Amino acid sequence: MAGASITITVLTLAAVHTLGISIDVPTAILLSLVASLCACGASGVAGGSLLLIPVACNMFGIPNDLAMQVVAVGFIIGVLQDSAETALNSSTDIMFTAAVCQAEAERETSRA
């Protein structure tokens, strides 16, 4: 889920910057939250994060034809983007699993 969220956010912010649209920090945080929610269902679909970029671009008034050009760039860099997205998803899965194991171990030692 983390990889898809970052892909949506980074490519949308790249489009916003390229078009010269200025945004503030709260709007960027809102974009990150929307991307995280959208990424919940996108991680299991090949290229699913790229198809959610028009939704994120719509937050900034970017027309669909320009948003689809961003998606096209995502497909061009698809091999690298997909590999990085998968690595992020796997590493966050490992991090959360390790955190749960650590919490369980600390709970067991506090009971003893």
PDB file of N, CA and C in Angstrom:
ATOM      1  N   MET A   1       0.815  -1.194   0.000  1.00  0.00           N
ATOM      2  CA  MET A   1       0.000   0.000   0.000  1.00  0.00           C
ATOM      3  C   MET A   1       0.863   1.265   0.000  1.00  0.00           C
ATOM      4  N   ALA A   2       2.013   1.220   0.667  1.00  0.00           N
ATOM      5  CA  ALA A   2       2.864   2.412   0.736  1.00  0.00           C
ATOM      6  C   ALA A   2       3.404   2.795  -0.631  1.00  0.00           C
ATOM      7  N   GLY A   3       3.763   1.811  -1.426  1.00  0.00           N
ATOM      8  CA  GLY A   3       4.312   2.097  -2.745  1.00  0.00           C
ATOM      9  C   GLY A   3       3.308   2.784  -3.651  1.00  0.00           C
ATOM     10  N   ALA A   4       2.078   2.289  -3.642  1.00  0.00           N
ATOM     11  CA  ALA A   4       1.039   2.902  -4.472  1.00  0.00           C
ATOM     12  C   ALA A   4       0.743   4.319  -4.000  1.00  0.00           C
ATOM     13  N   SER A   5       0.712   4.524  -2.705  1.00  0.00           N
ATOM     14  CA  SER A   5       0.443   5.855  -2.151  1.00  0.00           C
ATOM     15  C   SER A   5       1.522   6.847  -2.560  1.00  0.00           C
ATOM     16  N   ILE A   6       2.764   6.432  -2.484  1.00  0.00           N
ATOM     17  CA  ILE A   6       3.858   7.321  -2.846  1.00  0.00           C
ATOM     18  C   ILE A   6       3.858   7.591  -4.346  1.00  0.00           C
ATOM     19  N   THR A   7       3.552   6.570  -5.151  1.00  0.00           N
ATOM     20  CA  THR A   7       3.501   6.761  -6.602  1.00  0.00           C
ATOM     21  C   THR A   7       2.445   7.784  -6.982  1.00  0.00           C
ATOM     22  N   ILE A   8       1.259   7.662  -6.409  1.00  0.00           N
ATOM     23  CA  ILE A   8       0.176   8.604  -6.705  1.00  0.00           C
ATOM     24  C   ILE A   8       0.573  10.014  -6.295  1.00  0.00           C
ATOM     25  N   THR A   9       1.130  10.148  -5.105  1.00  0.00           N
ATOM     26  CA  THR A   9       1.492  11.467  -4.588  1.00  0.00           C
ATOM     27  C   THR A   9       2.612  12.109  -5.401  1.00  0.00           C
ATOM     28  N   VAL A  10       3.668  11.361  -5.670  1.00  0.00           N
ATOM     29  CA  VAL A  10       4.829  11.928  -6.361  1.00  0.00           C
ATOM     30  C   VAL A  10       4.474  12.327  -7.791  1.00  0.00           C
ATOM     31  N   LEU A  11       3.788  11.467  -8.518  1.00  0.00           N
ATOM     32  CA  LEU A  11       3.460  11.805  -9.901  1.00  0.00           C
ATOM     33  C   LEU A  11       2.462  12.965  -9.975  1.00  0.00           C
ATOM     34  N   THR A  12       1.545  13.037  -9.036  1.00  0.00           N
ATOM     35  CA  THR A  12       0.607  14.162  -9.018  1.00  0.00           C
ATOM     36  C   THR A  12       1.317  15.462  -8.677  1.00  0.00           C
ATOM     37  N   LEU A  13       2.190  15.432  -7.681  1.00  0.00           N
ATOM     38  CA  LEU A  13       2.934  16.642  -7.332  1.00  0.00           C
ATOM     39  C   LEU A  13       3.878  17.064  -8.457  1.00  0.00           C
ATOM     40  N   ALA A  14       4.404  16.100  -9.215  1.00  0.00           N
ATOM     41  CA  ALA A  14       5.242  16.438 -10.367  1.00  0.00           C
ATOM     42  C   ALA A  14       4.411  17.166 -11.428  1.00  0.00           C
ATOM     43  N   ALA A  15       3.184  16.694 -11.654  1.00  0.00           N
ATOM     44  CA  ALA A  15       2.305  17.356 -12.623  1.00  0.00           C
ATOM     45  C   ALA A  15       1.936  18.759 -12.152  1.00  0.00           C
ATOM     46  N   VAL A  16       1.640  18.883 -10.870  1.00  0.00           N
ATOM     47  CA  VAL A  16       1.274  20.194 -10.304  1.00  0.00           C
ATOM     48  C   VAL A  16       2.433  21.171 -10.451  1.00  0.00           C
ATOM     49  N   HIS A  17       3.637  20.712 -10.135  1.00  0.00           N
ATOM     50  CA  HIS A  17       4.819  21.582 -10.238  1.00  0.00           C
ATOM     51  C   HIS A  17       5.095  21.958 -11.691  1.00  0.00           C
ATOM     52  N   THR A  18       4.953  20.986 -12.590  1.00  0.00           N
ATOM     53  CA  THR A  18       5.207  21.250 -14.006  1.00  0.00           C
ATOM     54  C   THR A  18       4.235  22.284 -14.558  1.00  0.00           C
ATOM     55  N   LEU A  19       2.996  22.248 -14.097  1.00  0.00           N
ATOM     56  CA  LEU A  19       1.992  23.197 -14.574  1.00  0.00           C
ATOM     57  C   LEU A  19       2.069  24.550 -13.865  1.00  0.00           C
ATOM     58  N   GLY A  20       2.947  24.667 -12.884  1.00  0.00           N
ATOM     59  CA  GLY A  20       3.127  25.939 -12.192  1.00  0.00           C
ATOM     60  C   GLY A  20       2.030  26.252 -11.184  1.00  0.00           C
ATOM     61  N   ILE A  21       1.321  25.249 -10.738  1.00  0.00           N
ATOM     62  CA  ILE A  21       0.270  25.440  -9.737  1.00  0.00           C
ATOM     63  C   ILE A  21       0.935  25.441  -8.365  1.00  0.00           C
ATOM     64  N   SER A  22       0.689  26.488  -7.588  1.00  0.00           N
ATOM     65  CA  SER A  22       1.282  26.518  -6.253  1.00  0.00           C
ATOM     66  C   SER A  22       0.298  25.909  -5.254  1.00  0.00           C
ATOM     67  N   ILE A  23       0.845  25.105  -4.360  1.00  0.00           N
ATOM     68  CA  ILE A  23       0.018  24.478  -3.327  1.00  0.00           C
ATOM     69  C   ILE A  23       0.669  24.731  -1.977  1.00  0.00           C
ATOM     70  N   ASP A  24      -0.145  24.639  -0.941  1.00  0.00           N
ATOM     71  CA  ASP A  24       0.367  24.822   0.406  1.00  0.00           C
ATOM     72  C   ASP A  24       0.538  23.454   1.065  1.00  0.00           C
ATOM     73  N   VAL A  25       1.141  23.468   2.242  1.00  0.00           N
ATOM     74  CA  VAL A  25       1.436  22.215   2.951  1.00  0.00           C
ATOM     75  C   VAL A  25       0.165  21.459   3.333  1.00  0.00           C
ATOM     76  N   PRO A  26      -0.889  22.116   3.852  1.00  0.00           N
ATOM     77  CA  PRO A  26      -2.098  21.348   4.175  1.00  0.00           C
ATOM     78  C   PRO A  26      -2.707  20.640   2.956  1.00  0.00           C
ATOM     79  N   THR A  27      -2.626  21.262   1.785  1.00  0.00           N
ATOM     80  CA  THR A  27      -3.152  20.622   0.586  1.00  0.00           C
ATOM     81  C   THR A  27      -2.299  19.420   0.204  1.00  0.00           C
ATOM     82  N   ALA A  28      -0.999  19.528   0.357  1.00  0.00           N
ATOM     83  CA  ALA A  28      -0.113  18.399   0.077  1.00  0.00           C
ATOM     84  C   ALA A  28      -0.377  17.253   1.047  1.00  0.00           C
ATOM     85  N   ILE A  29      -0.652  17.577   2.304  1.00  0.00           N
ATOM     86  CA  ILE A  29      -0.979  16.536   3.290  1.00  0.00           C
ATOM     87  C   ILE A  29      -2.318  15.890   2.950  1.00  0.00           C
ATOM     88  N   LEU A  30      -3.287  16.696   2.528  1.00  0.00           N
ATOM     89  CA  LEU A  30      -4.578  16.152   2.101  1.00  0.00           C
ATOM     90  C   LEU A  30      -4.403  15.219   0.905  1.00  0.00           C
ATOM     91  N   LEU A  31      -3.552  15.603  -0.037  1.00  0.00           N
ATOM     92  CA  LEU A  31      -3.256  14.735  -1.178  1.00  0.00           C
ATOM     93  C   LEU A  31      -2.671  13.406  -0.706  1.00  0.00           C
ATOM     94  N   SER A  32      -1.765  13.458   0.253  1.00  0.00           N
ATOM     95  CA  SER A  32      -1.165  12.231   0.776  1.00  0.00           C
ATOM     96  C   SER A  32      -2.212  11.336   1.437  1.00  0.00           C
ATOM     97  N   LEU A  33      -3.141  11.935   2.172  1.00  0.00           N
ATOM     98  CA  LEU A  33      -4.204  11.147   2.802  1.00  0.00           C
ATOM     99  C   LEU A  33      -5.133  10.523   1.762  1.00  0.00           C
ATOM    100  N   VAL A  34      -5.513  11.292   0.753  1.00  0.00           N
ATOM    101  CA  VAL A  34      -6.373  10.761  -0.310  1.00  0.00           C
ATOM    102  C   VAL A  34      -5.651   9.639  -1.050  1.00  0.00           C
ATOM    103  N   ALA A  35      -4.366   9.837  -1.332  1.00  0.00           N
ATOM    104  CA  ALA A  35      -3.589   8.805  -2.026  1.00  0.00           C
ATOM    105  C   ALA A  35      -3.484   7.542  -1.183  1.00  0.00           C
ATOM    106  N   SER A  36      -3.331   7.698   0.123  1.00  0.00           N
ATOM    107  CA  SER A  36      -3.249   6.525   1.002  1.00  0.00           C
ATOM    108  C   SER A  36      -4.563   5.752   1.019  1.00  0.00           C
ATOM    109  N   LEU A  37      -5.664   6.472   1.057  1.00  0.00           N
ATOM    110  CA  LEU A  37      -6.963   5.789   1.029  1.00  0.00           C
ATOM    111  C   LEU A  37      -7.201   5.092  -0.306  1.00  0.00           C
ATOM    112  N   CYS A  38      -6.836   5.764  -1.389  1.00  0.00           N
ATOM    113  CA  CYS A  38      -7.005   5.159  -2.718  1.00  0.00           C
ATOM    114  C   CYS A  38      -6.096   3.956  -2.894  1.00  0.00           C
ATOM    115  N   ALA A  39      -4.923   3.998  -2.283  1.00  0.00           N
ATOM    116  CA  ALA A  39      -3.946   2.926  -2.446  1.00  0.00           C
ATOM    117  C   ALA A  39      -4.377   1.627  -1.760  1.00  0.00           C
ATOM    118  N   CYS A  40      -5.349   1.715  -0.869  1.00  0.00           N
ATOM    119  CA  CYS A  40      -5.799   0.500  -0.173  1.00  0.00           C
ATOM    120  C   CYS A  40      -6.280  -0.568  -1.152  1.00  0.00           C
ATOM    121  N   GLY A  41      -6.925  -0.171  -2.207  1.00  0.00           N
ATOM    122  CA  GLY A  41      -7.415  -1.144  -3.170  1.00  0.00           C
ATOM    123  C   GLY A  41      -6.558  -1.275  -4.402  1.00  0.00           C
ATOM    124  N   ALA A  42      -5.586  -0.386  -4.564  1.00  0.00           N
ATOM    125  CA  ALA A  42      -4.798  -0.368  -5.792  1.00  0.00           C
ATOM    126  C   ALA A  42      -3.598  -1.305  -5.753  1.00  0.00           C
ATOM    127  N   SER A  43      -3.162  -1.693  -4.575  1.00  0.00           N
ATOM    128  CA  SER A  43      -1.921  -2.456  -4.483  1.00  0.00           C
ATOM    129  C   SER A  43      -2.033  -3.848  -5.095  1.00  0.00           C
ATOM    130  N   GLY A  44      -3.208  -4.412  -5.129  1.00  0.00           N
ATOM    131  CA  GLY A  44      -3.372  -5.749  -5.689  1.00  0.00           C
ATOM    132  C   GLY A  44      -3.608  -5.774  -7.184  1.00  0.00           C
ATOM    133  N   VAL A  45      -3.692  -4.607  -7.811  1.00  0.00           N
ATOM    134  CA  VAL A  45      -3.980  -4.516  -9.238  1.00  0.00           C
ATOM    135  C   VAL A  45      -2.726  -4.026  -9.955  1.00  0.00           C
ATOM    136  N   ALA A  46      -2.323  -4.718 -11.006  1.00  0.00           N
ATOM    137  CA  ALA A  46      -1.145  -4.294 -11.758  1.00  0.00           C
ATOM    138  C   ALA A  46      -1.411  -2.932 -12.395  1.00  0.00           C
ATOM    139  N   GLY A  47      -0.576  -1.959 -12.090  1.00  0.00           N
ATOM    140  CA  GLY A  47      -0.746  -0.609 -12.613  1.00  0.00           C
ATOM    141  C   GLY A  47      -1.911   0.137 -11.991  1.00  0.00           C
ATOM    142  N   GLY A  48      -2.438  -0.365 -10.901  1.00  0.00           N
ATOM    143  CA  GLY A  48      -3.603   0.256 -10.272  1.00  0.00           C
ATOM    144  C   GLY A  48      -3.333   1.646  -9.739  1.00  0.00           C
ATOM    145  N   SER A  49      -2.120   1.866  -9.247  1.00  0.00           N
ATOM    146  CA  SER A  49      -1.802   3.191  -8.714  1.00  0.00           C
ATOM    147  C   SER A  49      -1.775   4.235  -9.824  1.00  0.00           C
ATOM    148  N   LEU A  50      -1.358   3.840 -11.013  1.00  0.00           N
ATOM    149  CA  LEU A  50      -1.318   4.797 -12.115  1.00  0.00           C
ATOM    150  C   LEU A  50      -2.717   5.225 -12.531  1.00  0.00           C
ATOM    151  N   LEU A  51      -3.665   4.329 -12.410  1.00  0.00           N
ATOM    152  CA  LEU A  51      -5.026   4.653 -12.820  1.00  0.00           C
ATOM    153  C   LEU A  51      -5.741   5.564 -11.832  1.00  0.00           C
ATOM    154  N   LEU A  52      -5.158   5.751 -10.656  1.00  0.00           N
ATOM    155  CA  LEU A  52      -5.747   6.657  -9.667  1.00  0.00           C
ATOM    156  C   LEU A  52      -5.139   8.060  -9.721  1.00  0.00           C
ATOM    157  N   ILE A  53      -4.163   8.259 -10.560  1.00  0.00           N
ATOM    158  CA  ILE A  53      -3.550   9.579 -10.682  1.00  0.00           C
ATOM    159  C   ILE A  53      -4.544  10.635 -11.169  1.00  0.00           C
ATOM    160  N   PRO A  54      -5.437  10.340 -12.140  1.00  0.00           N
ATOM    161  CA  PRO A  54      -6.423  11.365 -12.526  1.00  0.00           C
ATOM    162  C   PRO A  54      -7.321  11.813 -11.372  1.00  0.00           C
ATOM    163  N   VAL A  55      -7.603  10.914 -10.439  1.00  0.00           N
ATOM    164  CA  VAL A  55      -8.411  11.290  -9.270  1.00  0.00           C
ATOM    165  C   VAL A  55      -7.654  12.323  -8.438  1.00  0.00           C
ATOM    166  N   ALA A  56      -6.373  12.056  -8.212  1.00  0.00           N
ATOM    167  CA  ALA A  56      -5.559  12.985  -7.425  1.00  0.00           C
ATOM    168  C   ALA A  56      -5.333  14.300  -8.172  1.00  0.00           C
ATOM    169  N   CYS A  57      -5.125  14.220  -9.483  1.00  0.00           N
ATOM    170  CA  CYS A  57      -4.920  15.441 -10.274  1.00  0.00           C
ATOM    171  C   CYS A  57      -6.166  16.320 -10.284  1.00  0.00           C
ATOM    172  N   ASN A  58      -7.320  15.702 -10.174  1.00  0.00           N
ATOM    173  CA  ASN A  58      -8.572  16.449 -10.163  1.00  0.00           C
ATOM    174  C   ASN A  58      -8.671  17.368  -8.946  1.00  0.00           C
ATOM    175  N   MET A  59      -7.968  17.034  -7.865  1.00  0.00           N
ATOM    176  CA  MET A  59      -7.959  17.897  -6.674  1.00  0.00           C
ATOM    177  C   MET A  59      -7.388  19.280  -6.982  1.00  0.00           C
ATOM    178  N   PHE A  60      -6.540  19.357  -7.996  1.00  0.00           N
ATOM    179  CA  PHE A  60      -5.869  20.608  -8.328  1.00  0.00           C
ATOM    180  C   PHE A  60      -6.410  21.231  -9.604  1.00  0.00           C
ATOM    181  N   GLY A  61      -7.496  20.703 -10.106  1.00  0.00           N
ATOM    182  CA  GLY A  61      -8.111  21.254 -11.304  1.00  0.00           C
ATOM    183  C   GLY A  61      -7.379  20.922 -12.589  1.00  0.00           C
ATOM    184  N   ILE A  62      -6.561  19.895 -12.562  1.00  0.00           N
ATOM    185  CA  ILE A  62      -5.835  19.484 -13.764  1.00  0.00           C
ATOM    186  C   ILE A  62      -6.798  18.703 -14.651  1.00  0.00           C
ATOM    187  N   PRO A  63      -6.940  19.080 -15.908  1.00  0.00           N
ATOM    188  CA  PRO A  63      -7.871  18.379 -16.800  1.00  0.00           C
ATOM    189  C   PRO A  63      -7.468  16.915 -17.016  1.00  0.00           C
ATOM    190  N   ASN A  64      -8.456  16.111 -17.374  1.00  0.00           N
ATOM    191  CA  ASN A  64      -8.214  14.675 -17.528  1.00  0.00           C
ATOM    192  C   ASN A  64      -7.216  14.356 -18.626  1.00  0.00           C
ATOM    193  N   ASP A  65      -7.183  15.141 -19.698  1.00  0.00           N
ATOM    194  CA  ASP A  65      -6.229  14.843 -20.765  1.00  0.00           C
ATOM    195  C   ASP A  65      -4.783  15.032 -20.296  1.00  0.00           C
ATOM    196  N   LEU A  66      -4.537  16.044 -19.468  1.00  0.00           N
ATOM    197  CA  LEU A  66      -3.194  16.223 -18.913  1.00  0.00           C
ATOM    198  C   LEU A  66      -2.879  15.156 -17.862  1.00  0.00           C
ATOM    199  N   ALA A  67      -3.887  14.782 -17.086  1.00  0.00           N
ATOM    200  CA  ALA A  67      -3.689  13.730 -16.085  1.00  0.00           C
ATOM    201  C   ALA A  67      -3.344  12.404 -16.764  1.00  0.00           C
ATOM    202  N   MET A  68      -3.963  12.146 -17.901  1.00  0.00           N
ATOM    203  CA  MET A  68      -3.662  10.907 -18.609  1.00  0.00           C
ATOM    204  C   MET A  68      -2.266  10.950 -19.233  1.00  0.00           C
ATOM    205  N   GLN A  69      -1.743  12.133 -19.518  1.00  0.00           N
ATOM    206  CA  GLN A  69      -0.358  12.232 -19.961  1.00  0.00           C
ATOM    207  C   GLN A  69       0.594  11.859 -18.831  1.00  0.00           C
ATOM    208  N   VAL A  70       0.225  12.206 -17.605  1.00  0.00           N
ATOM    209  CA  VAL A  70       1.017  11.797 -16.441  1.00  0.00           C
ATOM    210  C   VAL A  70       0.971  10.280 -16.298  1.00  0.00           C
ATOM    211  N   VAL A  71      -0.200   9.697 -16.515  1.00  0.00           N
ATOM    212  CA  VAL A  71      -0.329   8.242 -16.465  1.00  0.00           C
ATOM    213  C   VAL A  71       0.547   7.603 -17.546  1.00  0.00           C
ATOM    214  N   ALA A  72       0.589   8.223 -18.737  1.00  0.00           N
ATOM    215  CA  ALA A  72       1.434   7.705 -19.822  1.00  0.00           C
ATOM    216  C   ALA A  72       2.906   7.722 -19.420  1.00  0.00           C
ATOM    217  N   VAL A  73       3.333   8.785 -18.748  1.00  0.00           N
ATOM    218  CA  VAL A  73       4.713   8.830 -18.246  1.00  0.00           C
ATOM    219  C   VAL A  73       4.927   7.701 -17.243  1.00  0.00           C
ATOM    220  N   GLY A  74       3.926   7.445 -16.404  1.00  0.00           N
ATOM    221  CA  GLY A  74       4.016   6.342 -15.455  1.00  0.00           C
ATOM    222  C   GLY A  74       4.155   4.993 -16.146  1.00  0.00           C
ATOM    223  N   PHE A  75       3.458   4.810 -17.264  1.00  0.00           N
ATOM    224  CA  PHE A  75       3.595   3.561 -18.007  1.00  0.00           C
ATOM    225  C   PHE A  75       4.960   3.454 -18.678  1.00  0.00           C
ATOM    226  N   ILE A  76       5.522   4.595 -19.090  1.00  0.00           N
ATOM    227  CA  ILE A  76       6.843   4.574 -19.720  1.00  0.00           C
ATOM    228  C   ILE A  76       7.906   4.139 -18.714  1.00  0.00           C
ATOM    229  N   ILE A  77       7.827   4.662 -17.506  1.00  0.00           N
ATOM    230  CA  ILE A  77       8.778   4.277 -16.462  1.00  0.00           C
ATOM    231  C   ILE A  77       8.246   3.116 -15.641  1.00  0.00           C
ATOM    232  N   GLY A  78       7.298   2.382 -16.206  1.00  0.00           N
ATOM    233  CA  GLY A  78       6.572   1.348 -15.478  1.00  0.00           C
ATOM    234  C   GLY A  78       7.417   0.270 -14.840  1.00  0.00           C
ATOM    235  N   VAL A  79       8.464  -0.187 -15.514  1.00  0.00           N
ATOM    236  CA  VAL A  79       9.280  -1.261 -14.956  1.00  0.00           C
ATOM    237  C   VAL A  79       9.974  -0.793 -13.688  1.00  0.00           C
ATOM    238  N   LEU A  80      10.588   0.385 -13.758  1.00  0.00           N
ATOM    239  CA  LEU A  80      11.257   0.919 -12.569  1.00  0.00           C
ATOM    240  C   LEU A  80      10.252   1.295 -11.485  1.00  0.00           C
ATOM    241  N   GLN A  81       9.161   1.922 -11.896  1.00  0.00           N
ATOM    242  CA  GLN A  81       8.151   2.366 -10.941  1.00  0.00           C
ATOM    243  C   GLN A  81       7.509   1.173 -10.235  1.00  0.00           C
ATOM    244  N   ASP A  82       7.192   0.133 -10.977  1.00  0.00           N
ATOM    245  CA  ASP A  82       6.557  -1.038 -10.384  1.00  0.00           C
ATOM    246  C   ASP A  82       7.511  -1.772  -9.448  1.00  0.00           C
ATOM    247  N   SER A  83       8.771  -1.844  -9.828  1.00  0.00           N
ATOM    248  CA  SER A  83       9.764  -2.489  -8.959  1.00  0.00           C
ATOM    249  C   SER A  83       9.942  -1.719  -7.657  1.00  0.00           C
ATOM    250  N   ALA A  84      10.026  -0.397  -7.758  1.00  0.00           N
ATOM    251  CA  ALA A  84      10.166   0.422  -6.557  1.00  0.00           C
ATOM    252  C   ALA A  84       8.917   0.342  -5.688  1.00  0.00           C
ATOM    253  N   GLU A  85       7.748   0.319  -6.330  1.00  0.00           N
ATOM    254  CA  GLU A  85       6.493   0.223  -5.585  1.00  0.00           C
ATOM    255  C   GLU A  85       6.397  -1.107  -4.844  1.00  0.00           C
ATOM    256  N   THR A  86       6.786  -2.186  -5.500  1.00  0.00           N
ATOM    257  CA  THR A  86       6.762  -3.507  -4.862  1.00  0.00           C
ATOM    258  C   THR A  86       7.757  -3.571  -3.710  1.00  0.00           C
ATOM    259  N   ALA A  87       8.935  -2.985  -3.895  1.00  0.00           N
ATOM    260  CA  ALA A  87       9.931  -2.972  -2.821  1.00  0.00           C
ATOM    261  C   ALA A  87       9.420  -2.198  -1.613  1.00  0.00           C
ATOM    262  N   LEU A  88       8.770  -1.061  -1.849  1.00  0.00           N
ATOM    263  CA  LEU A  88       8.206  -0.285  -0.731  1.00  0.00           C
ATOM    264  C   LEU A  88       7.100  -1.065  -0.031  1.00  0.00           C
ATOM    265  N   ASN A  89       6.234  -1.696  -0.810  1.00  0.00           N
ATOM    266  CA  ASN A  89       5.153  -2.475  -0.201  1.00  0.00           C
ATOM    267  C   ASN A  89       5.711  -3.604   0.653  1.00  0.00           C
ATOM    268  N   SER A  90       6.697  -4.313   0.142  1.00  0.00           N
ATOM    269  CA  SER A  90       7.285  -5.436   0.887  1.00  0.00           C
ATOM    270  C   SER A  90       8.020  -4.959   2.126  1.00  0.00           C
ATOM    271  N   SER A  91       8.773  -3.865   2.003  1.00  0.00           N
ATOM    272  CA  SER A  91       9.535  -3.389   3.159  1.00  0.00           C
ATOM    273  C   SER A  91       8.619  -2.878   4.266  1.00  0.00           C
ATOM    274  N   THR A  92       7.515  -2.235   3.908  1.00  0.00           N
ATOM    275  CA  THR A  92       6.601  -1.791   4.966  1.00  0.00           C
ATOM    276  C   THR A  92       5.878  -2.972   5.604  1.00  0.00           C
ATOM    277  N   ASP A  93       5.604  -4.018   4.825  1.00  0.00           N
ATOM    278  CA  ASP A  93       5.020  -5.227   5.414  1.00  0.00           C
ATOM    279  C   ASP A  93       5.971  -5.828   6.447  1.00  0.00           C
ATOM    280  N   ILE A  94       7.250  -5.870   6.106  1.00  0.00           N
ATOM    281  CA  ILE A  94       8.253  -6.409   7.027  1.00  0.00           C
ATOM    282  C   ILE A  94       8.364  -5.531   8.269  1.00  0.00           C
ATOM    283  N   MET A  95       8.326  -4.204   8.070  1.00  0.00           N
ATOM    284  CA  MET A  95       8.450  -3.285   9.198  1.00  0.00           C
ATOM    285  C   MET A  95       7.281  -3.448  10.176  1.00  0.00           C
ATOM    286  N   PHE A  96       6.065  -3.543   9.647  1.00  0.00           N
ATOM    287  CA  PHE A  96       4.912  -3.701  10.529  1.00  0.00           C
ATOM    288  C   PHE A  96       4.909  -5.068  11.210  1.00  0.00           C
ATOM    289  N   THR A  97       5.357  -6.096  10.507  1.00  0.00           N
ATOM    290  CA  THR A  97       5.450  -7.422  11.121  1.00  0.00           C
ATOM    291  C   THR A  97       6.471  -7.416  12.248  1.00  0.00           C
ATOM    292  N   ALA A  98       7.611  -6.760  12.028  1.00  0.00           N
ATOM    293  CA  ALA A  98       8.627  -6.666  13.070  1.00  0.00           C
ATOM    294  C   ALA A  98       8.120  -5.873  14.272  1.00  0.00           C
ATOM    295  N   ALA A  99       7.348  -4.811  14.025  1.00  0.00           N
ATOM    296  CA  ALA A  99       6.808  -4.016  15.125  1.00  0.00           C
ATOM    297  C   ALA A  99       5.828  -4.826  15.965  1.00  0.00           C
ATOM    298  N   VAL A 100       5.000  -5.637  15.314  1.00  0.00           N
ATOM    299  CA  VAL A 100       4.051  -6.479  16.041  1.00  0.00           C
ATOM    300  C   VAL A 100       4.793  -7.540  16.838  1.00  0.00           C
ATOM    301  N   CYS A 101       5.818  -8.144  16.241  1.00  0.00           N
ATOM    302  CA  CYS A 101       6.607  -9.150  16.962  1.00  0.00           C
ATOM    303  C   CYS A 101       7.302  -8.542  18.173  1.00  0.00           C
ATOM    304  N   GLN A 102       7.827  -7.336  18.007  1.00  0.00           N
ATOM    305  CA  GLN A 102       8.493  -6.645  19.117  1.00  0.00           C
ATOM    306  C   GLN A 102       7.497  -6.324  20.233  1.00  0.00           C
ATOM    307  N   ALA A 103       6.323  -5.849  19.875  1.00  0.00           N
ATOM    308  CA  ALA A 103       5.307  -5.541  20.881  1.00  0.00           C
ATOM    309  C   ALA A 103       4.853  -6.799  21.600  1.00  0.00           C
ATOM    310  N   GLU A 104       4.721  -7.878  20.864  1.00  0.00           N
ATOM    311  CA  GLU A 104       4.323  -9.157  21.486  1.00  0.00           C
ATOM    312  C   GLU A 104       5.401  -9.659  22.430  1.00  0.00           C
ATOM    313  N   ALA A 105       6.667  -9.518  22.045  1.00  0.00           N
ATOM    314  CA  ALA A 105       7.760  -9.947  22.910  1.00  0.00           C
ATOM    315  C   ALA A 105       7.818  -9.102  24.181  1.00  0.00           C
ATOM    316  N   GLU A 106       7.599  -7.798  24.053  1.00  0.00           N
ATOM    317  CA  GLU A 106       7.594  -6.929  25.228  1.00  0.00           C
ATOM    318  C   GLU A 106       6.408  -7.239  26.136  1.00  0.00           C
ATOM    319  N   ARG A 107       5.279  -7.587  25.559  1.00  0.00           N
ATOM    320  CA  ARG A 107       4.112  -7.955  26.362  1.00  0.00           C
ATOM    321  C   ARG A 107       4.361  -9.260  27.125  1.00  0.00           C
ATOM    322  N   GLU A 108       5.023 -10.200  26.476  1.00  0.00           N
ATOM    323  CA  GLU A 108       5.343 -11.469  27.133  1.00  0.00           C
ATOM    324  C   GLU A 108       6.327 -11.273  28.277  1.00  0.00           C
ATOM    325  N   THR A 109       7.328 -10.384  28.090  1.00  0.00           N
ATOM    326  CA  THR A 109       8.298 -10.158  29.156  1.00  0.00           C
ATOM    327  C   THR A 109       7.689  -9.382  30.319  1.00  0.00           C
ATOM    328  N   SER A 110       6.703  -8.542  30.041  1.00  0.00           N
ATOM    329  CA  SER A 110       6.077  -7.791  31.132  1.00  0.00           C
ATOM    330  C   SER A 110       5.131  -8.678  31.937  1.00  0.00           C
ATOM    331  N   ARG A 111       4.603  -9.727  31.338  1.00  0.00           N
ATOM    332  CA  ARG A 111       3.726 -10.665  32.064  1.00  0.00           C
ATOM    333  C   ARG A 111       4.521 -11.569  32.971  1.00  0.00           C
ATOM    334  N   ALA A 112       5.768 -11.827  32.620  1.00  0.00           N
ATOM    335  CA  ALA A 112       6.575 -12.771  33.389  1.00  0.00           C
ATOM    336  C   ALA A 112       7.145 -12.185  34.641  1.00  0.00           C
TER     337      ALA A 112
END
